[in-house]
CSV table of C-alpha atoms in Angstrom, one decimal:
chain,number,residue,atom,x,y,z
A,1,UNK,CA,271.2,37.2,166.6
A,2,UNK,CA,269.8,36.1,163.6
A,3,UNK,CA,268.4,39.8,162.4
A,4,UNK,CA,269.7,43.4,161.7
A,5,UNK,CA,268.1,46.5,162.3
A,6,UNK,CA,270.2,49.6,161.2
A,7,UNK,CA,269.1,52.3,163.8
A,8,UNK,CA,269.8,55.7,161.7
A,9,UNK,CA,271.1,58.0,164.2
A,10,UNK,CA,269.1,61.2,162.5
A,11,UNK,CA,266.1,59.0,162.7
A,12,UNK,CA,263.4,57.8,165.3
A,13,UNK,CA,261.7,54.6,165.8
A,14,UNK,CA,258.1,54.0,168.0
A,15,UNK,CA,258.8,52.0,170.9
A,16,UNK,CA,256.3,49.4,169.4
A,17,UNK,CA,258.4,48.9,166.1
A,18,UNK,CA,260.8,46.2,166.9
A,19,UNK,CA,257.3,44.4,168.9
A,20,UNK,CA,255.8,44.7,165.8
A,21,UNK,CA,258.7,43.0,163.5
A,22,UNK,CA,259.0,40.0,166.0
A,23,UNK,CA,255.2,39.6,165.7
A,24,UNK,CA,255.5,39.5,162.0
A,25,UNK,CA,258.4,37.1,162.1
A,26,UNK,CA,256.9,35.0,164.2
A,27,UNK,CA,253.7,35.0,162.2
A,28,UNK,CA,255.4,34.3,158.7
A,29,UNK,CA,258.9,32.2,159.3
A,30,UNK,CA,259.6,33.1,155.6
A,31,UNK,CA,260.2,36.6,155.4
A,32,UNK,CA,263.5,38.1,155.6
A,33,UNK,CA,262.5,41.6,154.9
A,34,UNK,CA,260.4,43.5,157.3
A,35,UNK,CA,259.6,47.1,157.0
A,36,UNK,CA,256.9,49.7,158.5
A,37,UNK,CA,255.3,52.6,157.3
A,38,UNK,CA,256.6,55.9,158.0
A,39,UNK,CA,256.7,59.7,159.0
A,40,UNK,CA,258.5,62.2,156.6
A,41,UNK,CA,259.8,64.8,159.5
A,42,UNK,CA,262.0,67.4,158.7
A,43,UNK,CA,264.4,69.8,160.8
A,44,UNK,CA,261.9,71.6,162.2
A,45,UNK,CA,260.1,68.3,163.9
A,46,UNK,CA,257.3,66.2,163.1
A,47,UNK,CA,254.2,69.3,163.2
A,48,UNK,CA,253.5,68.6,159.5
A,49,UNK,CA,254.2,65.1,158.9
A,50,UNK,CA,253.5,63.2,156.4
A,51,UNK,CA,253.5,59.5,156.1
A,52,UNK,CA,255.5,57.8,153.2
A,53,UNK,CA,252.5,55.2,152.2
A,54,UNK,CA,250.3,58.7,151.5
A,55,UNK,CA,253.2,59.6,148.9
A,56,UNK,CA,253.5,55.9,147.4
A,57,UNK,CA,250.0,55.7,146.9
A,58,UNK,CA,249.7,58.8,145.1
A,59,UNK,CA,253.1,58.1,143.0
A,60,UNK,CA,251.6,54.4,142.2
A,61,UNK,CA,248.1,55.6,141.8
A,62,UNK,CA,247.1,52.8,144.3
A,63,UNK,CA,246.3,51.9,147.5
A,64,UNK,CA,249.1,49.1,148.0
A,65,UNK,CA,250.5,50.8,151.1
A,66,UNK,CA,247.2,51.4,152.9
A,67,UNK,CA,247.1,47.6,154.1
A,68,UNK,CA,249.7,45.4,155.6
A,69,UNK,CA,251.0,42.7,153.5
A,70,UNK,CA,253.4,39.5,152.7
A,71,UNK,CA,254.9,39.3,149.2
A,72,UNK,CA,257.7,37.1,147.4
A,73,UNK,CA,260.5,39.8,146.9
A,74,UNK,CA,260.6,39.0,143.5
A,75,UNK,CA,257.1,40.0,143.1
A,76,UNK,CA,257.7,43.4,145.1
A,77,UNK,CA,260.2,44.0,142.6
A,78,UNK,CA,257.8,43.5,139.8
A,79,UNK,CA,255.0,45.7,141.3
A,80,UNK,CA,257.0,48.6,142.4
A,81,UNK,CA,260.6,48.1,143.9
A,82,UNK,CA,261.8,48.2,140.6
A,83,UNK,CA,260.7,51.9,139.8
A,84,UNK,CA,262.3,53.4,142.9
A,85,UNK,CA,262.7,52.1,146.6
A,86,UNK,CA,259.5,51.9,148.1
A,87,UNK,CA,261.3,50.4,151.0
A,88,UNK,CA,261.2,53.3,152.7
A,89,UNK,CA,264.3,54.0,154.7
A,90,UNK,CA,267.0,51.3,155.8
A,91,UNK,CA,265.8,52.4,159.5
A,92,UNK,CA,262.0,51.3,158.7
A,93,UNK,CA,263.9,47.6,157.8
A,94,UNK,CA,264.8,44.8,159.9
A,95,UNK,CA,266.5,41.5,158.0
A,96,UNK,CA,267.4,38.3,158.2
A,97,UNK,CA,271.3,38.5,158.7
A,98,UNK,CA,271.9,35.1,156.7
A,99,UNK,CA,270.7,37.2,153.7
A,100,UNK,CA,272.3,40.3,153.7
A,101,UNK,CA,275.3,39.5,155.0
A,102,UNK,CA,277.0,38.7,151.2
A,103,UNK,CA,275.3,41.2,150.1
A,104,UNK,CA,277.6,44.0,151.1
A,105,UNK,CA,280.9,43.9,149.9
A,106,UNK,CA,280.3,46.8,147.3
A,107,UNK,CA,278.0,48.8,149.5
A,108,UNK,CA,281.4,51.2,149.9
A,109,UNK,CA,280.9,52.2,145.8
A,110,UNK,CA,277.5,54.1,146.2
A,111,UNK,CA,277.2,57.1,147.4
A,112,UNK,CA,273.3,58.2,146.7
A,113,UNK,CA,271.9,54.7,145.5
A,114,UNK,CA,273.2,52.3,147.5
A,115,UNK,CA,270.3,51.6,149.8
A,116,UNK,CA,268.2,51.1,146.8
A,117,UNK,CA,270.8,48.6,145.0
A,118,UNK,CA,271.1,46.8,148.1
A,119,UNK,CA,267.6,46.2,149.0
A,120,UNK,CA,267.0,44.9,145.1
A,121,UNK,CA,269.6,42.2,146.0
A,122,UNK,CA,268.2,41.2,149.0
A,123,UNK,CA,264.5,41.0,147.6
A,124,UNK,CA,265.6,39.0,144.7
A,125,UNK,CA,266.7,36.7,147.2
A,126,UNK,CA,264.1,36.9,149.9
A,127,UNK,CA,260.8,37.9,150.9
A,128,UNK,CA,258.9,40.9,152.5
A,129,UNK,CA,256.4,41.7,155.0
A,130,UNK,CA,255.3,45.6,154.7
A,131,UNK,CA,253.4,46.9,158.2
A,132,UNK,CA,250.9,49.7,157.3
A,133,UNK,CA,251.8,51.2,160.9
A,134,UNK,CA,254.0,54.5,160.7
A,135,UNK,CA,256.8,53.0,163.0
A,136,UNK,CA,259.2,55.1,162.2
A,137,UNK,CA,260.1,58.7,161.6
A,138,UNK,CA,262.8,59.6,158.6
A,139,UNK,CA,264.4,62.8,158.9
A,140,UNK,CA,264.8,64.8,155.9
A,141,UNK,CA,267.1,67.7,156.1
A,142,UNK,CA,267.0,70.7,153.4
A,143,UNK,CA,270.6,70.5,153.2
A,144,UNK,CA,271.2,67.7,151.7
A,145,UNK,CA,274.1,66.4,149.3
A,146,UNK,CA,273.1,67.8,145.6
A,147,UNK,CA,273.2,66.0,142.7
A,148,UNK,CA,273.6,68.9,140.4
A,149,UNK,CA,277.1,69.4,140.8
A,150,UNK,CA,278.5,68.2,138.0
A,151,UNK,CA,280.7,64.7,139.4
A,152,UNK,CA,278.0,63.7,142.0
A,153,UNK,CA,275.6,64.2,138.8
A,154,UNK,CA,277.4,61.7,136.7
A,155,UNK,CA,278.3,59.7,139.6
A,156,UNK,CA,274.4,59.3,140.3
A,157,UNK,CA,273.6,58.9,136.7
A,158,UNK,CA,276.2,55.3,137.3
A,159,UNK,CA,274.1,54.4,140.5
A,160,UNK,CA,271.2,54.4,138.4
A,161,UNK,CA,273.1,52.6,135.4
A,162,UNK,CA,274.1,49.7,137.7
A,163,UNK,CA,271.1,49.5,139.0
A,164,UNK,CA,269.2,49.4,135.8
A,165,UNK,CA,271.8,46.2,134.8
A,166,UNK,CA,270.9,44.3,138.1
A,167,UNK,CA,267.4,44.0,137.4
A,168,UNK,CA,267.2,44.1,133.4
A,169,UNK,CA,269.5,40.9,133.5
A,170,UNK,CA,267.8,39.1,135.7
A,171,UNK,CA,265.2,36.7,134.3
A,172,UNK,CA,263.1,36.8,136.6
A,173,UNK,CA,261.9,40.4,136.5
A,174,UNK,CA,259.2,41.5,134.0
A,175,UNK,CA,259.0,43.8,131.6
A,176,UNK,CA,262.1,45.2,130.3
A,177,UNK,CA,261.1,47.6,127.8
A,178,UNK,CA,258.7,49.2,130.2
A,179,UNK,CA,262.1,49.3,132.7
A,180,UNK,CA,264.2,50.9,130.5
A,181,UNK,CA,262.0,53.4,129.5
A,182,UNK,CA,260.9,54.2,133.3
A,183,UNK,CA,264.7,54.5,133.7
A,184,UNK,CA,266.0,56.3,130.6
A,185,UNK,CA,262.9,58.7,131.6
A,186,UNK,CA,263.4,59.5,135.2
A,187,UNK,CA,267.0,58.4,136.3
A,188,UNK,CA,269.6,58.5,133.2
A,189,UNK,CA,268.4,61.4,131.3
A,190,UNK,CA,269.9,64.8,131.4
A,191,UNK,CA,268.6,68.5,130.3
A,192,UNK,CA,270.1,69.4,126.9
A,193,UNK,CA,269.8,73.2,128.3
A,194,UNK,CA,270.0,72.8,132.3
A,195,UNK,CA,273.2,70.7,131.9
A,196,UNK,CA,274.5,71.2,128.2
A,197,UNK,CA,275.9,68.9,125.5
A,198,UNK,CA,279.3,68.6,127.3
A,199,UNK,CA,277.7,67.0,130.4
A,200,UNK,CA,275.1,65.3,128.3
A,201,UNK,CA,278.0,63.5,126.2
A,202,UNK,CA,280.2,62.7,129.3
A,203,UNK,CA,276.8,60.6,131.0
A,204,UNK,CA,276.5,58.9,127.7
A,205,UNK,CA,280.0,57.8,127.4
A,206,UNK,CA,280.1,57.0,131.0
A,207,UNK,CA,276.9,54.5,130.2
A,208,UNK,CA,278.9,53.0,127.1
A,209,UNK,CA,281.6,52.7,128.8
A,210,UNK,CA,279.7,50.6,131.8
A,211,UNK,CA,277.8,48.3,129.1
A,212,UNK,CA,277.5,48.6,125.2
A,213,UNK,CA,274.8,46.8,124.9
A,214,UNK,CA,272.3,47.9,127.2
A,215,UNK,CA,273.6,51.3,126.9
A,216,UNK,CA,272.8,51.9,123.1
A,217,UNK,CA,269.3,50.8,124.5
A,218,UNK,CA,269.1,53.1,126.9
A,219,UNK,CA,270.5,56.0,125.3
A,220,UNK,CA,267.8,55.1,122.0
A,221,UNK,CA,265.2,55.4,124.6
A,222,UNK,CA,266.8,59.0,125.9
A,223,UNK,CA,266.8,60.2,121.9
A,224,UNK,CA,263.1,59.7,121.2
A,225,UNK,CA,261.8,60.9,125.1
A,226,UNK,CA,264.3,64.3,123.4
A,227,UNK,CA,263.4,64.2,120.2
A,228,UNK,CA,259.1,63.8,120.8
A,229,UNK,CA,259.4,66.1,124.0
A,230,UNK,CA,257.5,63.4,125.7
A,231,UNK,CA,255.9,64.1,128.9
A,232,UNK,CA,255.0,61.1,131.2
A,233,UNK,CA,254.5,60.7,135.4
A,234,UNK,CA,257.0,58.9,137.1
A,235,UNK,CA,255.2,55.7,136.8
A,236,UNK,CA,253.7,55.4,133.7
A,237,UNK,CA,250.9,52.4,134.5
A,238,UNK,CA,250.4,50.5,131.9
A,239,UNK,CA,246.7,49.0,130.7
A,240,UNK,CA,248.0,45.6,131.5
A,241,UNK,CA,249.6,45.9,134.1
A,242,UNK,CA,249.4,48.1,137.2
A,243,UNK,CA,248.9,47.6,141.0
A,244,UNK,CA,246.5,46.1,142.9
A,245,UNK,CA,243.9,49.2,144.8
């Protein structure tokens, strides 16, 4: 076939969801990346669920994920995918298998990131079609892998490093001192007491080590967010620029 759904097996899809992608296919020949809205279950079932648009929304200060939508991926990348991966789940997805096919030969070197890395790829290549209907139901469990051991910490902190290259060295996406601050803020920094100086100098090394250049950027960024004790949300919306309510 010419599309790819990835059916989690800890996950659960509506019977209407793959209906709905073929309607959505049909309706726009373009896309290559469909996803639905969806329910945040945990191991206890879906009592007090909560939808991921409701979080998005909030995060974004927006009401983006309220409506359905088509968008150049490009664009989605600008707006939000950027930041984190509003895609919701890989199980939410279905996409065009002529697109992400090359796309995975160094899906095997993440281990937290990966779905976020990969999804940037393919929307720098393609489009997206986002249904406002929660077709889907993602699983979280509370025991998760944690990223506060101290070589899945670092090993994170590279995820986030790679991904911050992809998309700062591609002309197409906007803003990159905005980017690297959202970055050096929420996904490369470290806690000078929670995790020490030996940690803290081990990540930085790790960044230099990946790229010079961008890394003595980044780690500028990490200084003055230590040294001013800045506070900020997650996404820091700027006057300019923001989302669309």
């Amino acid at each position: 076939g010419e599309w790819l759904w990835i059916a989690e097996s800890d996950d659960i899809a509506d019977p209407t969801f793959l209906e709905e992608a073929l309607k959505a296919i049909g309706q726009f020949p373009s896309l290559d990346i469909f996803y639905s809205d969806s329910f945040i279950i945990s191991d206890k079932g879906i009592k007090d669920r909560e939808k991921f648009s409701e979080r998005k929304n909030q995060v974004f200060d927006t009401l983006k994920w309220n409506s359905t939508y088509y968008n150049k991926g490009i664009d989605e990348i600008n707006e939000c995918l950027k930041f984190d991966c509003t895609i919701n789940n890989m199980s939410s997805a279905v996409l065009r298998k002529s697109l992400v096919r090359p796309l995975t030969n160094r899906m095997h070197e993440f281990y937290f990131h990966g779905d976020w890395y990969f999804l940037l790829k393919a929307s720098l290549a393609g489009n997206i079609y986002y249904c406002n209907k929660p077709l889907n139901y993602y699983r979280v469990h509370e025991k998760s892998h944690s990223t506060q051991q101290s070589s899945l910490f670092l090993r994170s902190r590279q995820e986030c490093f790679r991904i911050l290259s992809l998309l700062y060295y591609n002309p197409r996406v906007s803003d990159k001192k905005e980017l690297i601050g959202h970055f050096a803020y929420n996904c490369l920094g470290f806690g000078l007491v929670s995790d020490g100086p030996v940690k803290g100098w081990s990540i930085l090394k790790t960044y230099l080590k990946m790229d010079r250049k961008l890394a003595i950027k980044t780690i500028l960024k990490i200084g003055v967010f230590k040294v001013l004790r800045v506070k900020r949300p997650f996404f820091a919306k700027t006057k300019k620029k923001g989302l669309h309510n």
